[in-house]
Amino acid sequence: MIDIGQYHQLIILRSTGVGLFLGNPSSDDEILLPNKYVPKQYKIGDELRVFVYLDQQERPVATTLDPYIHLNDFALLRVNYVNQLGAFLDWGLEKDLFVPFKEQARKMEQGKRYLVYLYLDEKTQRLVASSKTNQFLSNEELTVEKGQEVDLIVSHSTELGLNVIVNQKHKGLIYKDEIFDDRIRLGDRLKGFVKAVRPDHKLDISLQPQGFDHIEASAVQILEKLRSGKGYLKLHDNSHPDDIKTLLNMSKKAFKKAVGVLYRERLIELKEDGIYLID
C-alpha cells in the first residue's frame, strides 16, 4: 500500500502524457508522478524515492520535493494564510498544510511560525497538522532511562526552563539553570541526555552527559581554553557563575568538578588570581 504522508521507494511502471506512473512490486497500487517532477533521464523499471500526499484535487500524487515535515513528525512551520476554515502552513509543497481551528493551541496568525505535529485524519483520510502537540506525547510508558542519549525538539519555554519533546514520544524539561546557550529557539532539534526519571514519570533532561564523562568533557574544554590563553585563565573558585558561563559556556558546578579533575591530575595550578597550566 502506498501511504500518504510518507516517503516511498517506487518503480517506474509506465510513461504517459501527464507524467510517470509509479508502483510497488509487492502490491497493485500505483500513483502519478506529475511531469513537473519527472527526472530528465529515466527508463521504465528505474526506482525513485518520492513523497506521497494529496494534491489540490485531493488526489494522491507523488513528488520528488522534500517536505519540511512527514507523517507522525514535528516541525516548526510558517503560516502562509488564514481563512474561515483555519490556517494553512508552508511545508515545502505546492499545496499548503491545513490546521483547523480546533487543532490550534492558540489562534494562528499569518507569517508566524508554530511547532506542529502531522497526522492522518481517520475520518477524512487527509493530512492535518496540529499545534496541540501534547496530545501526541505520553510519559505513561517510558521508553528511555536515566543517562540515555536522546533526540530533542524544543517545544516551548516556561518559568522553569524549556519543555522538550523526547524521541518524538515523551515530554521532558531542561531546567533554566542548565541552559548555557542563548541561541536555542523553539523548534530546534538537539541531542540531550536523561538526567532523571521521576516517580511520576516526568523526565529531567540535560544538554550535557552526566557523570564522569561530563566532567571529562568539561575538563578538556578548560584545558583547551588554557592553551589558547597562553596557559592562564582568569577564573577561580569564587568567580561569578555568569563569568564562567561567558568564558566557558558551562555551569559553576561543572566548572568546579572539572577543575578538581585537572588539579588531581596535576595538569593545573590554582592561584588567587586564576588557573595556570602546568607545562
PDB file of C-alpha atoms in Angstrom:
ATOM      1  CA  MET A   1       0.000   0.000   0.000  1.00  0.00           C
ATOM      2  CA  ILE A   2       1.271   3.464  -0.919  1.00  0.00           C
ATOM      3  CA  ASP A   3       0.516   5.513   2.205  1.00  0.00           C
ATOM      4  CA  ILE A   4       0.265   9.296   2.061  1.00  0.00           C
ATOM      5  CA  GLY A   5       2.479  11.471   4.225  1.00  0.00           C
ATOM      6  CA  GLN A   6       5.470   9.188   3.817  1.00  0.00           C
ATOM      7  CA  TYR A   7       8.462   8.533   1.587  1.00  0.00           C
ATOM      8  CA  HIS A   8       8.423   5.504  -0.711  1.00  0.00           C
ATOM      9  CA  GLN A   9      10.895   3.753  -2.993  1.00  0.00           C
ATOM     10  CA  LEU A  10       8.768   3.080  -6.098  1.00  0.00           C
ATOM     11  CA  ILE A  11       9.362   1.606  -9.537  1.00  0.00           C
ATOM     12  CA  ILE A  12       8.603   3.483 -12.772  1.00  0.00           C
ATOM     13  CA  LEU A  13       5.821   1.417 -14.372  1.00  0.00           C
ATOM     14  CA  ARG A  14       4.955   3.459 -17.453  1.00  0.00           C
ATOM     15  CA  SER A  15       5.133   6.913 -19.015  1.00  0.00           C
ATOM     16  CA  THR A  16       2.034   8.925 -20.003  1.00  0.00           C
ATOM     17  CA  GLY A  17       1.243  12.429 -21.215  1.00  0.00           C
ATOM     18  CA  VAL A  18       0.652  13.669 -17.658  1.00  0.00           C
ATOM     19  CA  GLY A  19       3.667  12.040 -16.045  1.00  0.00           C
ATOM     20  CA  LEU A  20       5.062   8.750 -14.806  1.00  0.00           C
ATOM     21  CA  PHE A  21       3.046   6.111 -13.039  1.00  0.00           C
ATOM     22  CA  LEU A  22       4.949   4.551 -10.154  1.00  0.00           C
ATOM     23  CA  GLY A  23       4.246   1.385  -8.246  1.00  0.00           C
ATOM     24  CA  ASN A  24       5.396  -1.138  -5.713  1.00  0.00           C
ATOM     25  CA  PRO A  25       6.125  -4.691  -6.892  1.00  0.00           C
ATOM     26  CA  SER A  26       4.548  -6.082  -3.725  1.00  0.00           C
ATOM     27  CA  SER A  27       1.114  -4.544  -4.470  1.00  0.00           C
ATOM     28  CA  ASP A  28      -1.148  -3.475  -7.328  1.00  0.00           C
ATOM     29  CA  ASP A  29      -1.213   0.160  -6.174  1.00  0.00           C
ATOM     30  CA  GLU A  30       0.173   2.835  -8.468  1.00  0.00           C
ATOM     31  CA  ILE A  31       0.496   6.591  -8.240  1.00  0.00           C
ATOM     32  CA  LEU A  32       1.184   9.503 -10.590  1.00  0.00           C
ATOM     33  CA  LEU A  33       4.404  11.490 -10.561  1.00  0.00           C
ATOM     34  CA  PRO A  34       3.387  14.664 -12.464  1.00  0.00           C
ATOM     35  CA  ASN A  35       5.545  15.854 -15.374  1.00  0.00           C
ATOM     36  CA  LYS A  36       6.998  18.750 -13.351  1.00  0.00           C
ATOM     37  CA  TYR A  37       8.783  16.237 -11.089  1.00  0.00           C
ATOM     38  CA  VAL A  38       9.863  13.724 -13.740  1.00  0.00           C
ATOM     39  CA  PRO A  39      13.683  13.413 -13.934  1.00  0.00           C
ATOM     40  CA  LYS A  40      15.355  14.413 -17.193  1.00  0.00           C
ATOM     41  CA  GLN A  41      16.713  10.938 -17.708  1.00  0.00           C
ATOM     42  CA  TYR A  42      14.927   7.746 -16.720  1.00  0.00           C
ATOM     43  CA  LYS A  43      13.860   4.371 -18.009  1.00  0.00           C
ATOM     44  CA  ILE A  44      10.991   2.059 -17.189  1.00  0.00           C
ATOM     45  CA  GLY A  45      11.922  -0.065 -14.201  1.00  0.00           C
ATOM     46  CA  ASP A  46      14.062   2.608 -12.538  1.00  0.00           C
ATOM     47  CA  GLU A  47      13.466   3.165  -8.824  1.00  0.00           C
ATOM     48  CA  LEU A  48      12.601   6.625  -7.465  1.00  0.00           C
ATOM     49  CA  ARG A  49      12.377   7.961  -3.928  1.00  0.00           C
ATOM     50  CA  VAL A  50       9.212  10.059  -3.684  1.00  0.00           C
ATOM     51  CA  PHE A  51       6.949  11.636  -1.092  1.00  0.00           C
ATOM     52  CA  VAL A  52       3.206  10.954  -1.394  1.00  0.00           C
ATOM     53  CA  TYR A  53       0.475  13.444  -0.467  1.00  0.00           C
ATOM     54  CA  LEU A  54      -2.890  14.782  -1.697  1.00  0.00           C
ATOM     55  CA  ASP A  55      -2.870  17.429  -4.430  1.00  0.00           C
ATOM     56  CA  GLN A  56      -5.267  20.371  -4.848  1.00  0.00           C
ATOM     57  CA  GLN A  57      -7.982  17.978  -6.087  1.00  0.00           C
ATOM     58  CA  GLU A  58      -7.444  15.675  -3.071  1.00  0.00           C
ATOM     59  CA  ARG A  59      -5.856  13.020  -5.278  1.00  0.00           C
ATOM     60  CA  PRO A  60      -2.827  11.037  -4.062  1.00  0.00           C
ATOM     61  CA  VAL A  61       0.233  12.105  -6.051  1.00  0.00           C
ATOM     62  CA  ALA A  62       3.981  11.662  -5.758  1.00  0.00           C
ATOM     63  CA  THR A  63       6.637  14.361  -5.668  1.00  0.00           C
ATOM     64  CA  THR A  64      10.411  14.408  -5.629  1.00  0.00           C
ATOM     65  CA  LEU A  65      10.332  17.510  -3.404  1.00  0.00           C
ATOM     66  CA  ASP A  66      11.287  17.117   0.255  1.00  0.00           C
ATOM     67  CA  PRO A  67       8.607  18.478   2.600  1.00  0.00           C
ATOM     68  CA  TYR A  68       9.595  20.097   5.900  1.00  0.00           C
ATOM     69  CA  ILE A  69       7.566  17.514   7.829  1.00  0.00           C
ATOM     70  CA  HIS A  70       6.253  13.994   7.295  1.00  0.00           C
ATOM     71  CA  LEU A  71       3.583  11.807   8.881  1.00  0.00           C
ATOM     72  CA  ASN A  72       3.798  11.450  12.682  1.00  0.00           C
ATOM     73  CA  ASP A  73       6.560  14.047  12.924  1.00  0.00           C
ATOM     74  CA  PHE A  74       7.011  17.504  14.481  1.00  0.00           C
ATOM     75  CA  ALA A  75       8.298  20.655  12.770  1.00  0.00           C
ATOM     76  CA  LEU A  76       8.300  24.432  13.101  1.00  0.00           C
ATOM     77  CA  LEU A  77       6.285  25.788  10.151  1.00  0.00           C
ATOM     78  CA  ARG A  78       5.228  29.243   8.947  1.00  0.00           C
ATOM     79  CA  VAL A  79       1.605  30.248   8.361  1.00  0.00           C
ATOM     80  CA  ASN A  80       1.012  31.287   4.737  1.00  0.00           C
ATOM     81  CA  TYR A  81      -2.571  32.473   5.279  1.00  0.00           C
ATOM     82  CA  VAL A  82      -5.639  32.098   7.466  1.00  0.00           C
ATOM     83  CA  ASN A  83      -9.282  31.871   6.347  1.00  0.00           C
ATOM     84  CA  GLN A  84     -12.650  30.909   7.818  1.00  0.00           C
ATOM     85  CA  LEU A  85     -11.654  27.224   7.942  1.00  0.00           C
ATOM     86  CA  GLY A  86      -8.309  27.508   9.685  1.00  0.00           C
ATOM     87  CA  ALA A  87      -4.633  28.147   8.994  1.00  0.00           C
ATOM     88  CA  PHE A  88      -2.537  26.932   6.075  1.00  0.00           C
ATOM     89  CA  LEU A  89       1.154  26.243   6.583  1.00  0.00           C
ATOM     90  CA  ASP A  90       4.132  26.246   4.240  1.00  0.00           C
ATOM     91  CA  TRP A  91       5.587  22.735   4.363  1.00  0.00           C
ATOM     92  CA  GLY A  92       7.629  22.890   1.187  1.00  0.00           C
ATOM     93  CA  LEU A  93       4.982  21.526  -1.206  1.00  0.00           C
ATOM     94  CA  GLU A  94       2.581  23.213  -3.621  1.00  0.00           C
ATOM     95  CA  LYS A  95      -0.498  22.557  -1.542  1.00  0.00           C
ATOM     96  CA  ASP A  96      -0.341  24.151   1.919  1.00  0.00           C
ATOM     97  CA  LEU A  97      -0.792  22.073   5.063  1.00  0.00           C
ATOM     98  CA  PHE A  98      -4.143  22.617   6.817  1.00  0.00           C
ATOM     99  CA  VAL A  99      -4.564  23.307  10.554  1.00  0.00           C
ATOM    100  CA  PRO A 100      -8.249  23.517  11.564  1.00  0.00           C
ATOM    101  CA  PHE A 101      -9.117  25.961  14.335  1.00  0.00           C
ATOM    102  CA  LYS A 102      -9.894  23.096  16.729  1.00  0.00           C
ATOM    103  CA  GLU A 103      -6.272  21.912  16.392  1.00  0.00           C
ATOM    104  CA  GLN A 104      -4.717  25.292  17.214  1.00  0.00           C
ATOM    105  CA  ALA A 105      -3.333  25.672  20.737  1.00  0.00           C
ATOM    106  CA  ARG A 106      -3.783  29.402  20.220  1.00  0.00           C
ATOM    107  CA  LYS A 107      -5.154  31.238  17.224  1.00  0.00           C
ATOM    108  CA  MET A 108      -2.566  31.205  14.474  1.00  0.00           C
ATOM    109  CA  GLU A 109      -1.500  34.365  12.674  1.00  0.00           C
ATOM    110  CA  GLN A 110      -0.202  34.811   9.152  1.00  0.00           C
ATOM    111  CA  GLY A 111       3.594  34.991   8.911  1.00  0.00           C
ATOM    112  CA  LYS A 112       4.258  33.485  12.336  1.00  0.00           C
ATOM    113  CA  ARG A 113       5.811  30.064  12.966  1.00  0.00           C
ATOM    114  CA  TYR A 114       4.351  27.311  15.122  1.00  0.00           C
ATOM    115  CA  LEU A 115       5.501  23.894  16.232  1.00  0.00           C
ATOM    116  CA  VAL A 116       3.047  21.353  14.821  1.00  0.00           C
ATOM    117  CA  TYR A 117       2.514  17.614  14.528  1.00  0.00           C
ATOM    118  CA  LEU A 118       1.425  16.000  11.247  1.00  0.00           C
ATOM    119  CA  TYR A 119      -1.169  13.228  11.447  1.00  0.00           C
ATOM    120  CA  LEU A 120      -3.671  11.440   9.241  1.00  0.00           C
ATOM    121  CA  ASP A 121      -7.300  12.331   9.965  1.00  0.00           C
ATOM    122  CA  GLU A 122      -9.088   8.981  10.127  1.00  0.00           C
ATOM    123  CA  LYS A 123     -12.462  10.402   9.050  1.00  0.00           C
ATOM    124  CA  THR A 124     -11.346  12.363   6.000  1.00  0.00           C
ATOM    125  CA  GLN A 125      -8.129  10.441   5.210  1.00  0.00           C
ATOM    126  CA  ARG A 126      -6.384  13.787   4.812  1.00  0.00           C
ATOM    127  CA  LEU A 127      -3.095  15.014   6.249  1.00  0.00           C
ATOM    128  CA  VAL A 128      -3.719  17.551   9.012  1.00  0.00           C
ATOM    129  CA  ALA A 129      -1.422  19.467  11.342  1.00  0.00           C
ATOM    130  CA  SER A 130      -1.988  20.322  14.999  1.00  0.00           C
ATOM    131  CA  SER A 131      -0.210  22.734  17.316  1.00  0.00           C
ATOM    132  CA  LYS A 132      -1.757  20.925  20.321  1.00  0.00           C
ATOM    133  CA  THR A 133       1.334  18.751  20.433  1.00  0.00           C
ATOM    134  CA  ASN A 134       0.906  17.380  23.970  1.00  0.00           C
ATOM    135  CA  GLN A 135      -1.924  15.109  22.834  1.00  0.00           C
ATOM    136  CA  PHE A 136       0.570  13.167  20.721  1.00  0.00           C
ATOM    137  CA  LEU A 137       3.011  12.639  23.618  1.00  0.00           C
ATOM    138  CA  SER A 138       2.812  10.354  26.642  1.00  0.00           C
ATOM    139  CA  ASN A 139       5.006   9.559  29.630  1.00  0.00           C
ATOM    140  CA  GLU A 140       2.839   6.697  30.893  1.00  0.00           C
ATOM    141  CA  GLU A 141       5.051   4.031  29.348  1.00  0.00           C
ATOM    142  CA  LEU A 142       8.558   5.428  29.061  1.00  0.00           C
ATOM    143  CA  THR A 143      10.985   4.056  26.502  1.00  0.00           C
ATOM    144  CA  VAL A 144      14.041   5.881  27.904  1.00  0.00           C
ATOM    145  CA  GLU A 145      16.131   5.554  31.060  1.00  0.00           C
ATOM    146  CA  LYS A 146      18.494   7.644  33.144  1.00  0.00           C
ATOM    147  CA  GLY A 147      21.732   8.536  31.378  1.00  0.00           C
ATOM    148  CA  GLN A 148      20.435   7.663  27.900  1.00  0.00           C
ATOM    149  CA  GLU A 149      21.211   9.952  24.973  1.00  0.00           C
ATOM    150  CA  VAL A 150      18.001  11.187  23.346  1.00  0.00           C
ATOM    151  CA  ASP A 151      16.769  13.329  20.462  1.00  0.00           C
ATOM    152  CA  LEU A 152      15.068  16.561  21.490  1.00  0.00           C
ATOM    153  CA  ILE A 153      12.785  19.109  19.880  1.00  0.00           C
ATOM    154  CA  VAL A 154      12.321  22.382  21.754  1.00  0.00           C
ATOM    155  CA  SER A 155       8.598  22.743  22.413  1.00  0.00           C
ATOM    156  CA  HIS A 156       8.102  25.914  24.468  1.00  0.00           C
ATOM    157  CA  SER A 157       9.575  27.844  27.382  1.00  0.00           C
ATOM    158  CA  THR A 158       8.199  28.143  30.906  1.00  0.00           C
ATOM    159  CA  GLU A 159       9.317  29.781  34.136  1.00  0.00           C
ATOM    160  CA  LEU A 160      11.194  26.567  34.985  1.00  0.00           C
ATOM    161  CA  GLY A 161      13.041  26.214  31.696  1.00  0.00           C
ATOM    162  CA  LEU A 162      12.477  24.619  28.297  1.00  0.00           C
ATOM    163  CA  ASN A 163       9.884  21.962  27.617  1.00  0.00           C
ATOM    164  CA  VAL A 164      11.189  19.476  25.063  1.00  0.00           C
ATOM    165  CA  ILE A 165       9.864  16.552  23.050  1.00  0.00           C
ATOM    166  CA  VAL A 166      11.950  13.462  23.776  1.00  0.00           C
ATOM    167  CA  ASN A 167      12.491  10.913  20.977  1.00  0.00           C
ATOM    168  CA  GLN A 168       9.241  12.097  19.335  1.00  0.00           C
ATOM    169  CA  LYS A 169       7.310  10.297  22.125  1.00  0.00           C
ATOM    170  CA  HIS A 170       7.684  11.852  25.561  1.00  0.00           C
ATOM    171  CA  LYS A 171       7.673  15.195  27.362  1.00  0.00           C
ATOM    172  CA  GLY A 172      10.763  16.442  29.167  1.00  0.00           C
ATOM    173  CA  LEU A 173      12.122  19.552  30.867  1.00  0.00           C
ATOM    174  CA  ILE A 174      15.519  21.242  30.747  1.00  0.00           C
ATOM    175  CA  TYR A 175      15.814  23.464  33.814  1.00  0.00           C
ATOM    176  CA  LYS A 176      16.701  27.102  33.252  1.00  0.00           C
ATOM    177  CA  ASP A 177      19.940  26.935  35.267  1.00  0.00           C
ATOM    178  CA  GLU A 178      21.244  24.191  32.958  1.00  0.00           C
ATOM    179  CA  ILE A 179      20.799  26.145  29.721  1.00  0.00           C
ATOM    180  CA  PHE A 180      24.002  27.914  28.740  1.00  0.00           C
ATOM    181  CA  ASP A 181      23.299  28.657  25.090  1.00  0.00           C
ATOM    182  CA  ASP A 182      21.125  31.718  24.447  1.00  0.00           C
ATOM    183  CA  ARG A 183      20.719  30.725  20.792  1.00  0.00           C
ATOM    184  CA  ILE A 184      18.341  27.816  21.482  1.00  0.00           C
ATOM    185  CA  ARG A 185      14.954  28.511  19.924  1.00  0.00           C
ATOM    186  CA  LEU A 186      11.509  26.954  19.507  1.00  0.00           C
ATOM    187  CA  GLY A 187      11.618  24.014  17.114  1.00  0.00           C
ATOM    188  CA  ASP A 188      15.376  23.440  17.412  1.00  0.00           C
ATOM    189  CA  ARG A 189      16.463  19.801  17.242  1.00  0.00           C
ATOM    190  CA  LEU A 190      19.124  18.918  19.794  1.00  0.00           C
ATOM    191  CA  LYS A 191      20.885  15.992  21.382  1.00  0.00           C
ATOM    192  CA  GLY A 192      20.391  15.579  25.114  1.00  0.00           C
ATOM    193  CA  PHE A 193      20.585  13.143  27.999  1.00  0.00           C
ATOM    194  CA  VAL A 194      18.050  11.846  30.513  1.00  0.00           C
ATOM    195  CA  LYS A 195      19.217  13.331  33.805  1.00  0.00           C
ATOM    196  CA  ALA A 196      16.468  11.835  35.957  1.00  0.00           C
ATOM    197  CA  VAL A 197      13.263   9.820  35.698  1.00  0.00           C
ATOM    198  CA  ARG A 198      10.890  10.986  38.434  1.00  0.00           C
ATOM    199  CA  PRO A 199       8.397   8.728  40.248  1.00  0.00           C
ATOM    200  CA  ASP A 200       5.554  10.435  38.347  1.00  0.00           C
ATOM    201  CA  HIS A 201       7.352   9.585  35.050  1.00  0.00           C
ATOM    202  CA  LYS A 202       8.396  13.179  34.403  1.00  0.00           C
ATOM    203  CA  LEU A 203      11.749  13.448  32.635  1.00  0.00           C
ATOM    204  CA  ASP A 204      14.534  15.839  33.624  1.00  0.00           C
ATOM    205  CA  ILE A 205      16.734  16.431  30.606  1.00  0.00           C
ATOM    206  CA  SER A 206      20.271  17.793  30.345  1.00  0.00           C
ATOM    207  CA  LEU A 207      22.132  19.009  27.278  1.00  0.00           C
ATOM    208  CA  GLN A 208      25.337  17.584  28.781  1.00  0.00           C
ATOM    209  CA  PRO A 209      26.162  13.921  29.533  1.00  0.00           C
ATOM    210  CA  GLN A 210      26.035  13.058  33.212  1.00  0.00           C
ATOM    211  CA  GLY A 211      28.641  11.552  35.496  1.00  0.00           C
ATOM    212  CA  PHE A 212      32.367  11.190  34.839  1.00  0.00           C
ATOM    213  CA  ASP A 213      32.044  11.609  31.075  1.00  0.00           C
ATOM    214  CA  HIS A 214      30.591  15.058  31.656  1.00  0.00           C
ATOM    215  CA  ILE A 215      33.465  16.025  33.941  1.00  0.00           C
ATOM    216  CA  GLU A 216      35.955  14.747  31.384  1.00  0.00           C
ATOM    217  CA  ALA A 217      34.391  16.825  28.604  1.00  0.00           C
ATOM    218  CA  SER A 218      34.404  19.954  30.769  1.00  0.00           C
ATOM    219  CA  ALA A 219      37.999  19.325  31.833  1.00  0.00           C
ATOM    220  CA  VAL A 220      39.111  19.057  28.202  1.00  0.00           C
ATOM    221  CA  GLN A 221      37.285  22.298  27.432  1.00  0.00           C
ATOM    222  CA  ILE A 222      39.139  24.105  30.231  1.00  0.00           C
ATOM    223  CA  LEU A 223      42.478  22.710  29.044  1.00  0.00           C
ATOM    224  CA  GLU A 224      41.787  23.961  25.515  1.00  0.00           C
ATOM    225  CA  LYS A 225      40.886  27.390  26.895  1.00  0.00           C
ATOM    226  CA  LEU A 226      44.098  27.473  28.923  1.00  0.00           C
ATOM    227  CA  ARG A 227      46.223  26.539  25.917  1.00  0.00           C
ATOM    228  CA  SER A 228      44.592  29.184  23.739  1.00  0.00           C
ATOM    229  CA  GLY A 229      45.069  31.730  26.558  1.00  0.00           C
ATOM    230  CA  LYS A 230      48.819  31.213  26.954  1.00  0.00           C
ATOM    231  CA  GLY A 231      48.378  28.953  29.958  1.00  0.00           C
ATOM    232  CA  TYR A 232      46.238  31.276  32.060  1.00  0.00           C
ATOM    233  CA  LEU A 233      42.521  31.546  32.772  1.00  0.00           C
ATOM    234  CA  LYS A 234      41.149  34.374  34.888  1.00  0.00           C
ATOM    235  CA  LEU A 235      38.711  32.209  36.804  1.00  0.00           C
ATOM    236  CA  HIS A 236      38.789  30.755  40.297  1.00  0.00           C
ATOM    237  CA  ASP A 237      36.602  29.178  42.963  1.00  0.00           C
ATOM    238  CA  ASN A 238      34.917  32.476  43.803  1.00  0.00           C
ATOM    239  CA  SER A 239      34.232  33.528  40.213  1.00  0.00           C
ATOM    240  CA  HIS A 240      30.658  34.578  39.463  1.00  0.00           C
ATOM    241  CA  PRO A 241      28.588  31.943  37.569  1.00  0.00           C
ATOM    242  CA  ASP A 242      27.924  34.473  34.785  1.00  0.00           C
ATOM    243  CA  ASP A 243      31.676  34.948  34.235  1.00  0.00           C
ATOM    244  CA  ILE A 244      32.128  31.181  33.982  1.00  0.00           C
ATOM    245  CA  LYS A 245      29.222  30.925  31.582  1.00  0.00           C
ATOM    246  CA  THR A 246      30.622  33.728  29.392  1.00  0.00           C
ATOM    247  CA  LEU A 247      34.106  32.243  29.143  1.00  0.00           C
ATOM    248  CA  LEU A 248      33.335  28.524  29.115  1.00  0.00           C
ATOM    249  CA  ASN A 249      29.595  28.142  28.468  1.00  0.00           C
ATOM    250  CA  MET A 250      29.213  25.792  31.457  1.00  0.00           C
ATOM    251  CA  SER A 251      27.690  25.931  34.921  1.00  0.00           C
ATOM    252  CA  LYS A 252      29.761  26.754  38.003  1.00  0.00           C
ATOM    253  CA  LYS A 253      29.094  23.260  39.332  1.00  0.00           C
ATOM    254  CA  ALA A 254      30.520  21.666  36.173  1.00  0.00           C
ATOM    255  CA  PHE A 255      33.444  24.124  36.277  1.00  0.00           C
ATOM    256  CA  LYS A 256      34.388  23.220  39.852  1.00  0.00           C
ATOM    257  CA  LYS A 257      34.199  19.493  39.151  1.00  0.00           C
ATOM    258  CA  ALA A 258      36.335  19.843  36.032  1.00  0.00           C
ATOM    259  CA  VAL A 259      38.918  21.960  37.851  1.00  0.00           C
ATOM    260  CA  GLY A 260      39.058  19.288  40.549  1.00  0.00           C
ATOM    261  CA  VAL A 261      39.830  16.618  37.969  1.00  0.00           C
ATOM    262  CA  LEU A 262      42.584  18.707  36.371  1.00  0.00           C
ATOM    263  CA  TYR A 263      44.089  19.569  39.756  1.00  0.00           C
ATOM    264  CA  ARG A 264      44.178  15.928  40.873  1.00  0.00           C
ATOM    265  CA  GLU A 265      45.866  15.025  37.594  1.00  0.00           C
ATOM    266  CA  ARG A 266      48.428  17.786  38.293  1.00  0.00           C
ATOM    267  CA  LEU A 267      47.674  19.488  34.999  1.00  0.00           C
ATOM    268  CA  ILE A 268      46.886  22.877  36.526  1.00  0.00           C
ATOM    269  CA  GLU A 269      47.951  25.118  39.380  1.00  0.00           C
ATOM    270  CA  LEU A 270      45.378  27.111  41.320  1.00  0.00           C
ATOM    271  CA  LYS A 271      46.262  30.626  42.484  1.00  0.00           C
ATOM    272  CA  GLU A 272      44.278  33.552  43.862  1.00  0.00           C
ATOM    273  CA  ASP A 273      44.216  35.349  40.513  1.00  0.00           C
ATOM    274  CA  GLY A 274      43.208  32.333  38.414  1.00  0.00           C
ATOM    275  CA  ILE A 275      44.186  28.974  36.908  1.00  0.00           C
ATOM    276  CA  TYR A 276      47.621  28.252  35.451  1.00  0.00           C
ATOM    277  CA  LEU A 277      48.544  25.423  33.114  1.00  0.00           C
ATOM    278  CA  ILE A 278      51.440  23.269  34.284  1.00  0.00           C
ATOM    279  CA  ASP A 279      53.927  22.587  31.486  1.00  0.00           C
TER     280      ASP A 279
END
